[in-house]
Protein backbone atom coordinates (compact mmCIF):
# COMPACT_ATOMS: atom_id res chain seq x y z
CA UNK A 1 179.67 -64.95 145.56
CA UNK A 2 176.26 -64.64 143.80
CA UNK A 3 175.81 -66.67 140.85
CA UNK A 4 175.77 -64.87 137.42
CA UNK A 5 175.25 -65.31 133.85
CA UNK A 6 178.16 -63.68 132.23
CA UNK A 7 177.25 -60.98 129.99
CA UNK A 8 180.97 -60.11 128.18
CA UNK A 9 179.42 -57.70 125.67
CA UNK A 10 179.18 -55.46 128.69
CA UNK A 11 182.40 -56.62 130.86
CA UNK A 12 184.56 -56.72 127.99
CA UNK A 13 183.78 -53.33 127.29
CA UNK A 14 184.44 -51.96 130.80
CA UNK A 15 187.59 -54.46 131.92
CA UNK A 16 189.89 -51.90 130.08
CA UNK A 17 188.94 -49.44 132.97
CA UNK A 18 189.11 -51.49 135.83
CA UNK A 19 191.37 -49.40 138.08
CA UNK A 20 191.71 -46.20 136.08
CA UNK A 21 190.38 -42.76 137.86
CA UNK A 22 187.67 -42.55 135.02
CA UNK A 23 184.26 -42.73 136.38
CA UNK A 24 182.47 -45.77 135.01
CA UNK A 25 178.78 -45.24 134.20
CA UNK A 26 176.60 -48.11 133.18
CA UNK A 27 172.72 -46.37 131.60
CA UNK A 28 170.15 -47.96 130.21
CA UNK A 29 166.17 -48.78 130.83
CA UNK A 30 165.41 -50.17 134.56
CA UNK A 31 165.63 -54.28 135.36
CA UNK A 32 167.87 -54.46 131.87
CA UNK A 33 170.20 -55.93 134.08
CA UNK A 34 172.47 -53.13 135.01
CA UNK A 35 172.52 -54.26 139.20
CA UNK A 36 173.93 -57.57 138.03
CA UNK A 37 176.56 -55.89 135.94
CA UNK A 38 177.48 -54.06 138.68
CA UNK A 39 177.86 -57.08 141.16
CA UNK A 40 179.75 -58.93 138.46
CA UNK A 41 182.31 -56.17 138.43
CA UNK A 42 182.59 -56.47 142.21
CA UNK A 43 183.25 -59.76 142.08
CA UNK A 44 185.90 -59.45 139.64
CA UNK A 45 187.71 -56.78 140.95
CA UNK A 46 187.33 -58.82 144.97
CA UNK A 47 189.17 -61.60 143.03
CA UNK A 48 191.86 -59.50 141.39
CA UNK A 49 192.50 -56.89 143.65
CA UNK A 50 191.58 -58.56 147.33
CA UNK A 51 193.40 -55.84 149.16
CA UNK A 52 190.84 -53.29 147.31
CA UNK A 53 187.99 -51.95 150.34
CA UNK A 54 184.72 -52.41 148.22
CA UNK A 55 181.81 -49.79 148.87
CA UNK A 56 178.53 -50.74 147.44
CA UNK A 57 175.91 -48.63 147.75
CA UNK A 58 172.53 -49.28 146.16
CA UNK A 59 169.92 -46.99 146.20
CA UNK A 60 166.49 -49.12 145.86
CA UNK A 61 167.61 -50.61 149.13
CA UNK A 62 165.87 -49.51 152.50
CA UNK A 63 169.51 -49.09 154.38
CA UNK A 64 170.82 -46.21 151.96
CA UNK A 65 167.53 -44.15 152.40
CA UNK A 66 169.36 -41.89 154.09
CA UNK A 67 171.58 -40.88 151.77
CA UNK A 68 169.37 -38.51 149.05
CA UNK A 69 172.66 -35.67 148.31
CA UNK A 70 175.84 -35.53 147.74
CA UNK A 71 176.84 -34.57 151.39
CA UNK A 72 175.31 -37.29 152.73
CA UNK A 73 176.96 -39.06 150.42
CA UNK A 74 180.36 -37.76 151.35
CA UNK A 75 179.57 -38.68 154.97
CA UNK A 76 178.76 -42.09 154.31
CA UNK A 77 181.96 -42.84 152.91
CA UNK A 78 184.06 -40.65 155.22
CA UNK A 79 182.69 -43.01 158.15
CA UNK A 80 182.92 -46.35 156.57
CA UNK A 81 186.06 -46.12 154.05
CA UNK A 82 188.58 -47.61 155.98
CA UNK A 83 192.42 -46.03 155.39
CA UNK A 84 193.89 -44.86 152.58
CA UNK A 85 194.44 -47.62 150.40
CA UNK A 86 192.22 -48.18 147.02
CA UNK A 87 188.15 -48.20 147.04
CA UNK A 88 186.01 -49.67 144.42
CA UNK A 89 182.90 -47.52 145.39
CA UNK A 90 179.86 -48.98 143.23
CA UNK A 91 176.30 -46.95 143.30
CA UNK A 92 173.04 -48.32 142.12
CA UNK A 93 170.56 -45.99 140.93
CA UNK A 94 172.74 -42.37 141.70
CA UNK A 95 170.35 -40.61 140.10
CA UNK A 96 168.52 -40.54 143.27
CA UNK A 97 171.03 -38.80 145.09
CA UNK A 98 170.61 -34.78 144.58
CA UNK A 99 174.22 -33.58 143.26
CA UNK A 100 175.99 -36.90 142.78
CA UNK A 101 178.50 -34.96 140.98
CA UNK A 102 179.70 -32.49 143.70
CA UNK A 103 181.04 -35.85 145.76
CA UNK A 104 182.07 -37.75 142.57
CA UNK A 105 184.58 -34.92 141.20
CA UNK A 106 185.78 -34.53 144.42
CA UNK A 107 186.53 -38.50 144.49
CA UNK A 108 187.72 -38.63 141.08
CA UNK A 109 190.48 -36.16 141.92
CA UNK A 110 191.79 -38.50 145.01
CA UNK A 111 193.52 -41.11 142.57
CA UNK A 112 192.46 -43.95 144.77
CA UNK A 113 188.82 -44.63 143.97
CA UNK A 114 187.91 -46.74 141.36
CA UNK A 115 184.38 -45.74 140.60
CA UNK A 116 181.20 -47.68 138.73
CA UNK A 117 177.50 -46.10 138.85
CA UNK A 118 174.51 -46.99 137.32
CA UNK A 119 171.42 -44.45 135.88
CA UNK A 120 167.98 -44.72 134.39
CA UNK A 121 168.36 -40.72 133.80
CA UNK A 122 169.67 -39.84 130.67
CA UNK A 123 169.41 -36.53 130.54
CA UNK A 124 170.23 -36.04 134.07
CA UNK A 125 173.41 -38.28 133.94
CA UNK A 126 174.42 -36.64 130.76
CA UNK A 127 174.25 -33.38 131.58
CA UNK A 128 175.26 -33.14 135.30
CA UNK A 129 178.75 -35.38 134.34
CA UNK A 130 179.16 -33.36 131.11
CA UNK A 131 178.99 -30.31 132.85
CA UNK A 132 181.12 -31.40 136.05
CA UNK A 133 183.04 -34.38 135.08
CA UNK A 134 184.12 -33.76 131.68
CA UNK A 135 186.73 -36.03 130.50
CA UNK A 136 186.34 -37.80 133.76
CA UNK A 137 184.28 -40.68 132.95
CA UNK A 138 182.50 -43.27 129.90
CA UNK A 139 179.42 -44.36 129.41
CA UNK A 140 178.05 -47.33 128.49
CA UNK A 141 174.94 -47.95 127.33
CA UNK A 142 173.48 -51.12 128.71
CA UNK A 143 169.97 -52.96 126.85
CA UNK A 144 168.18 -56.03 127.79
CA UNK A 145 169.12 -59.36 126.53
CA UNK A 146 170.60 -59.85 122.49
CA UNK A 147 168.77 -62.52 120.69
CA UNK A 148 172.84 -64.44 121.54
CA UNK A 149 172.13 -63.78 125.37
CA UNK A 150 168.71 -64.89 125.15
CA UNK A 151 169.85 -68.22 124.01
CA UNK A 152 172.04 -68.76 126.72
CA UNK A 153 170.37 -67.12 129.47
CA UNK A 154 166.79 -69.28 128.55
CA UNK A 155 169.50 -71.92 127.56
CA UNK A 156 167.42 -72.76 124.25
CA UNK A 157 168.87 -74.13 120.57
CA UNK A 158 168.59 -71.75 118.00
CA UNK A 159 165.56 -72.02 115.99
CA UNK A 160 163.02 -70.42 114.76
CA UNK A 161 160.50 -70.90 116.74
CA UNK A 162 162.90 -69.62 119.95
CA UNK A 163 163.40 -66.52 117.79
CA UNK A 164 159.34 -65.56 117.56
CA UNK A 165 159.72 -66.20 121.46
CA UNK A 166 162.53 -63.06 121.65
CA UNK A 167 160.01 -61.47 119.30
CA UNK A 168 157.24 -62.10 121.57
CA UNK A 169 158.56 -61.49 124.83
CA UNK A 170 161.30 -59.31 124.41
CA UNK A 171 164.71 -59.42 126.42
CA UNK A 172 164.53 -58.45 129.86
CA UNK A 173 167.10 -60.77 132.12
CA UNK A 174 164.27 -61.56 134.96
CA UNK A 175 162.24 -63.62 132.67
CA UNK A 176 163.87 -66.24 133.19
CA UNK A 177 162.34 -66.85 136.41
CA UNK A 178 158.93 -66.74 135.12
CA UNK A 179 156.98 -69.57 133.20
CA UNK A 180 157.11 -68.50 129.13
CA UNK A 181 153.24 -68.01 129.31
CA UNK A 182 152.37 -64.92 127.66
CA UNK A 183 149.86 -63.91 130.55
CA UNK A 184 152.28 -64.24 133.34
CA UNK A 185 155.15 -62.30 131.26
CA UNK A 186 152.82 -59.22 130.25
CA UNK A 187 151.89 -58.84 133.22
CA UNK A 188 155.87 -58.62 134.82
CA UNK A 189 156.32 -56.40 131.54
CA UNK A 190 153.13 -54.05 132.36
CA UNK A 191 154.57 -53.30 136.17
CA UNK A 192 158.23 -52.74 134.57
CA UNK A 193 156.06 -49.97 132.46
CA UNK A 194 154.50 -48.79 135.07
CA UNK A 195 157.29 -48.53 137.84
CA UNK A 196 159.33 -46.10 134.56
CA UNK A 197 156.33 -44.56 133.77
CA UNK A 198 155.80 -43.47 137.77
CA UNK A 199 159.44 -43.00 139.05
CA UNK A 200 161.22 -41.99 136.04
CA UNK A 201 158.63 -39.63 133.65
CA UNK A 202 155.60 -38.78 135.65
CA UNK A 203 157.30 -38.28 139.22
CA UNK A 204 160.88 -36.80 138.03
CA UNK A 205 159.12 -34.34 135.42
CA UNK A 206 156.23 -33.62 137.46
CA UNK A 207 153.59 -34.71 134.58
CA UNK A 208 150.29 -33.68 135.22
CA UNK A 209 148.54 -34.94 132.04
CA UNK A 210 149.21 -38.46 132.56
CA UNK A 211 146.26 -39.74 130.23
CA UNK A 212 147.51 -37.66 127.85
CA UNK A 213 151.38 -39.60 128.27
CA UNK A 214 149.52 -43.00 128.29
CA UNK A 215 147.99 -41.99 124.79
CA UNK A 216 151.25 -40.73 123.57
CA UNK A 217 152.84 -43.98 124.49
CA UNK A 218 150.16 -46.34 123.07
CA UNK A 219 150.71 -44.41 119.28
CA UNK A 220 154.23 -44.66 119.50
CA UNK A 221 154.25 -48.30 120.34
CA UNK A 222 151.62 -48.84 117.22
CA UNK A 223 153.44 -46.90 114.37
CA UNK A 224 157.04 -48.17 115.52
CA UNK A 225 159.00 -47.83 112.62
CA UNK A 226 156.59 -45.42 110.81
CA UNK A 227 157.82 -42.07 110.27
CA UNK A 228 156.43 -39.54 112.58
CA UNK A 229 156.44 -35.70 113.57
CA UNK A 230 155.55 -34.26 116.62
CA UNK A 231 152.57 -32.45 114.61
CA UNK A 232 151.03 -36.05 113.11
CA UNK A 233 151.42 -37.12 116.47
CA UNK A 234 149.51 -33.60 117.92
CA UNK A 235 146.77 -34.48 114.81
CA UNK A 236 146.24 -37.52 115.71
CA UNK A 237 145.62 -36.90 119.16
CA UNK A 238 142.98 -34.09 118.18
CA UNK A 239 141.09 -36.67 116.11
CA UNK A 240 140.69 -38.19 119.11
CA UNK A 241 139.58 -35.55 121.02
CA UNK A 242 142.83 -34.54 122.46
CA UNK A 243 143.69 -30.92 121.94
CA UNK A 244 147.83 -30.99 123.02
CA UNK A 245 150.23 -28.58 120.76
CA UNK A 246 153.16 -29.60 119.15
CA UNK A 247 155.49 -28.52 121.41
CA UNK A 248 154.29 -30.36 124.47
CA UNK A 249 154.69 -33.49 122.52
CA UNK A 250 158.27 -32.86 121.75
CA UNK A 251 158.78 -32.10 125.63
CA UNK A 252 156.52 -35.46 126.54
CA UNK A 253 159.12 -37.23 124.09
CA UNK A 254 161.78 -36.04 125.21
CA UNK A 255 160.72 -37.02 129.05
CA UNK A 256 160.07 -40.93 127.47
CA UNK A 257 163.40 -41.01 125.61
CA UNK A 258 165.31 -39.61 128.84
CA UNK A 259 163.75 -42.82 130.39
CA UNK A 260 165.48 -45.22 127.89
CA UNK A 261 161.70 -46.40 127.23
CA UNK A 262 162.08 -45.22 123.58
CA UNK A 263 164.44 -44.10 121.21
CA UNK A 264 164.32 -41.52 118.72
CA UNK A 265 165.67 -42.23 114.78
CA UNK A 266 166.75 -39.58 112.93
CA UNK A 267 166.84 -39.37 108.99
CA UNK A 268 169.87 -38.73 107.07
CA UNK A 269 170.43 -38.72 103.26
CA UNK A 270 171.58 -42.18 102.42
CA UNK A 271 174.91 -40.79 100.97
CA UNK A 272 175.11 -37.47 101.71
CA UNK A 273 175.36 -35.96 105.12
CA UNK A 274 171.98 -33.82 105.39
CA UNK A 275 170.15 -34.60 108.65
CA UNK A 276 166.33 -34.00 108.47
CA UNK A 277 164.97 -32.37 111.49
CA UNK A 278 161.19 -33.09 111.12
CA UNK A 279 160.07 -36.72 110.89
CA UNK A 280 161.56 -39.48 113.24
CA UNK A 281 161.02 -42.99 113.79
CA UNK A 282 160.43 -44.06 117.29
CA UNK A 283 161.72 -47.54 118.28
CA UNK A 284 161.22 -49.40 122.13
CA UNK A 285 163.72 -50.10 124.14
CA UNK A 286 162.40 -53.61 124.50
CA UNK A 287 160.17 -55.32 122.76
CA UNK A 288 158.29 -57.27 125.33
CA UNK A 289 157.21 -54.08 126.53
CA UNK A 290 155.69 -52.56 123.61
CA UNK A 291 153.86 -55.95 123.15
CA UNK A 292 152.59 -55.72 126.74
CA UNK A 293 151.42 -52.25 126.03
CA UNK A 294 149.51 -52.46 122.80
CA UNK A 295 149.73 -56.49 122.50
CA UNK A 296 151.41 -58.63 120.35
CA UNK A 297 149.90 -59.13 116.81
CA UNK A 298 151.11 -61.44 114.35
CA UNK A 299 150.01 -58.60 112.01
CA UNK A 300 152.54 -56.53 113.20
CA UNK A 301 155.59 -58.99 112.69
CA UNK A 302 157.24 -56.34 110.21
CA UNK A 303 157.12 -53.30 113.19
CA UNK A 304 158.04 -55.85 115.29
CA UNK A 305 161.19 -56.97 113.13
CA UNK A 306 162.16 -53.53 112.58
CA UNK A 307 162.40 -52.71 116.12
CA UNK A 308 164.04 -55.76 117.27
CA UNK A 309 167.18 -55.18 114.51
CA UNK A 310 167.20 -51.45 115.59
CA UNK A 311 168.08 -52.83 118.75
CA UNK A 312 170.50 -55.17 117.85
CA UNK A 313 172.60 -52.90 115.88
CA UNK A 314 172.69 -50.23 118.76
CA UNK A 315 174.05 -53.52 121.11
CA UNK A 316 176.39 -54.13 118.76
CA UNK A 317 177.48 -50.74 119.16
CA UNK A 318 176.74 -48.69 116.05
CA UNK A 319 174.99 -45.54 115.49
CA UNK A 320 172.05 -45.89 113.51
CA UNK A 321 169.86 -43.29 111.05
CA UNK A 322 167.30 -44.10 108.79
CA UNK A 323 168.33 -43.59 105.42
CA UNK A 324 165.85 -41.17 103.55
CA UNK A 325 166.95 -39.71 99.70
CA UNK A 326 163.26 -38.31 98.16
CA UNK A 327 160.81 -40.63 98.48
CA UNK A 328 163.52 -43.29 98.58
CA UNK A 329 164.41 -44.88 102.03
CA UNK A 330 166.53 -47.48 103.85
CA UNK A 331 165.52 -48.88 106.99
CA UNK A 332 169.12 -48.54 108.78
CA UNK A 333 172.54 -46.69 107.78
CA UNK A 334 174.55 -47.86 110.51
CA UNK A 335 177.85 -46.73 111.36
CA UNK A 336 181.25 -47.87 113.79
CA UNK A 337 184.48 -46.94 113.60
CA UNK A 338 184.75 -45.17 109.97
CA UNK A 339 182.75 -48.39 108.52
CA UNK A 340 178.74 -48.87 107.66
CA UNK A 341 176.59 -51.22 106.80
CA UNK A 342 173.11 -50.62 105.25
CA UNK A 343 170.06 -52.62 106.39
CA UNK A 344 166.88 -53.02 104.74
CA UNK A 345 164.12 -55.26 106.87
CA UNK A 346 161.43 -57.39 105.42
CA UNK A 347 158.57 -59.77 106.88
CA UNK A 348 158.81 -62.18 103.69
CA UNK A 349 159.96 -61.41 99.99
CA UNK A 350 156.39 -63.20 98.66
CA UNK A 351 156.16 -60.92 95.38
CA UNK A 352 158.70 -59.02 92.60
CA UNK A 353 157.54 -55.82 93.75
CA UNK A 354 158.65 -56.62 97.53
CA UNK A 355 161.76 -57.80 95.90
CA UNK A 356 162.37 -54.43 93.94
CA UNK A 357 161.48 -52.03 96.68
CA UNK A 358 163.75 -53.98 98.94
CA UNK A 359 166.71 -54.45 97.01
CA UNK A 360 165.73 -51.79 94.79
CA UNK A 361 166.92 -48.89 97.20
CA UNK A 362 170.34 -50.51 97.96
CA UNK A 363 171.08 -51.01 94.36
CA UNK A 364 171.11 -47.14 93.38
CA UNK A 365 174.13 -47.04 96.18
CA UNK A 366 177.55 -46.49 94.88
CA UNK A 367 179.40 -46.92 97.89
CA UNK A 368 181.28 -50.55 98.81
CA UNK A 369 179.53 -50.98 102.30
CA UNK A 370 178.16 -54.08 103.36
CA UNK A 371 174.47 -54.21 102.20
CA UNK A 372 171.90 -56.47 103.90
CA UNK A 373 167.91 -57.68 103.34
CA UNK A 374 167.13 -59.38 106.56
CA UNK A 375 164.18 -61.04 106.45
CA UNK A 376 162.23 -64.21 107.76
CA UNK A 377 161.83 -66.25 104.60
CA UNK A 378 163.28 -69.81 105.16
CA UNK A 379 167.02 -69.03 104.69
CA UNK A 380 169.44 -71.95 105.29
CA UNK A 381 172.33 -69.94 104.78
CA UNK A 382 173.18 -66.15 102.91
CA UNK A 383 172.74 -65.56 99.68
CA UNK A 384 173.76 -62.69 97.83
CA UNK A 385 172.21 -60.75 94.80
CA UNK A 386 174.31 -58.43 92.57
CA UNK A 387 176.30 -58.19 95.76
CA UNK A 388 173.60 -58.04 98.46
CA UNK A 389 173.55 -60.34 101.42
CA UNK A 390 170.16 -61.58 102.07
CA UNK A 391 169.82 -63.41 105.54
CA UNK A 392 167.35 -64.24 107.68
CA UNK A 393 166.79 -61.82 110.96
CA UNK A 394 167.45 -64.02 113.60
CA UNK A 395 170.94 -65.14 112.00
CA UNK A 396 171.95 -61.45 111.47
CA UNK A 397 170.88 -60.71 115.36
CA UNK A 398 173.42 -63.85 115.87
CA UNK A 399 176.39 -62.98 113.37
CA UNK A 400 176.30 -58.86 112.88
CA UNK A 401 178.09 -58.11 116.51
């Protein structure tokens, strides 16, 4: 068996399933580490279930070429599954077979395949298993490395200078194999970019105006965490000689978030339920990226911090909004299971009106729900203030899972 570093936020999650008829579905950004994932959960079903006929199938390898639709799929696995008994049938990358879903429904009706497949696709995945699996399979979302995994995938002591590495290089598993200097990373980072930017945006959505997608990228990965509309973005772009309406922004977007390079934040009211449909914030789906695009500043440590506990709370599994109530806002209203936690995110506290804005905001809530200011002031421990936790950020990307 390959050797693996465990990743139980993710196998956890799916060992509940092992050997149910639901389809299994692991998403997320390419070389976040969903391959490995999959192995591991060969592996672990070989050792459980030994008399189980394992079909892997992994489309970024040369010998499954030949199998681009769902009949060829079919064929494949009416000439090599062996009897009757129970199949594990794992598939890298299905996206790149044309009508997965035909074969897959059909399989998922048998009772005797237990069935994992990974996707870079969002809206592809989503919407082809909506429509003909529904209530057939899960999804789970997979990212790149927590700042926890980091530490034990690098294995480094917690510190804070480990932390600004995370910050710096972001959390993409295959790291590890390269040397930590910042030349030799960016430029890994830059051909990760440029292998989604190809394959998954420009190829699969037959972009034309790729200069135009490069732009859009660069301004979203320098106003992270700003609040944006598809119009300031469309401004912007005139001023610099750009002419590109509104509306092909929101479909350019659209084509980046269905690539799991960004994600879209929506504002809510911070205690009521109105959702705001112009003005997002756009976050990366990992860091190092972003910082390989645009660089990494030290003067952008607070976008920087923002993104990375955007990220965090998402792997912990909560859904997150940004908190808007007039001109009043909180960085993150995060929600699980019926409970929520606000977030507010701060470089350093170094005056009283940093202090007031920050803590300010969380004050005029009335509700009972954990309230945080995560920042990276030299904390030794939390502190609270009229009820508050203050903490620095890389102890709440440790603790808050």
């Amino acid at each position: 068996m390959i050797e693996y570093i465990e990743r139980p936020l993710y196998i956890d999650r799916l060992k509940p399933f092992i050997g149910k008829s639901l389809i299994k579905v692991l998403i997320g950004q390419r070389r976040v580490g969903k391959s490995y994932l999959l192995m591991q959960l060969r592996d672990l079903i070989k050792k459980q279930s030994p008399d189980t006929q394992i079909i892997y199938i992994n489309k970024e390898q040369h010998e499954f070429s030949k199998i681009t639709n769902s009949e060829d799929l079919f064929l494949y696995l009416k000439e090599n599954v062996k009897g009757n008994g129970n199949v594990a049938l794992f598939i890298d990358e299905i996206q790149d077979i044309e009508s997965f879903e035909i074969t897959l429904r059909d399989l998922a009706t048998r009772g005797n395949y237990d069935i994992y497949c990974t996707g870079s696709n969002a809206n592809l995945l989503s919407s082809e298993l909506a429509t003909f699996l529904s209530g057939r399979y899960i999804e789970i979302k997979v990212f790149g490395l927590s700042y926890t995994e980091f530490l034990v995938f690098y294995n480094f002591q917690d510190s804070v200078a480990t932390f600004q590495n995370y910050l710096k290089f972001g959390g993409l598993p295959y790291l590890i194999n390269l040397n930590t200097e910042i030349q030799v990373a960016y430029e890994y980072l830059t051909s990760i970019y440029n292998t989604i930017l190809l394959k998954d945006v420009v190829t699969r959505f037959k972009i034309r105006n790729v200069k135009f997608l490069e732009d859009l990228i660069a301004f979203l990965a320098d106003n992270i965490g700003s609040i944006v509309s598809s119009k300031k973005i469309s401004d912007y772009l005139k001023s610099q000689k750009i002419n590109i309406s509104p509306q092909v922004v929101i479909d350019y977007l659209g084509y980046l978030e269905s690539s799991f390079l960004i994600f879209k934040v929506k504002r809510t009211g911070i205690e009521g339920k109105k959702i705001f449909e112009i003005g997002e914030k756009y976050f990366f789906e990992d860091i190092g990226i972003r910082n390989a695009i645009v660089g990494y500043k030290t003067s952008d440590i607070h976008k920087i911090l923002e993104n990375v506990v955007y990220l965090h709370l998402r792997m912990a599994g909560y859904s997150v909004t940004v908190g808007q109530e007039g001109n009043k806002e909180i960085d993150f209203i995060a929600q699980k299971a019926g409970e929520k936690i606000y977030v507010q995110v701060a470089y350093m506290l170094a005056n009283e009106g940093t202090i007031n804005r920050e803590y300010g905001n969380l004050l005029e809530i009335s509700d009972n729900f954990p309230k945080y200011v995560v920042t990276m002031d030299e904390l030794t421990e939390i502190s609270t203030y009229k009820g508050i936790n203050r903490m620095h950020v890389k102890d709440f990307c440790l603790k808050m899972v």
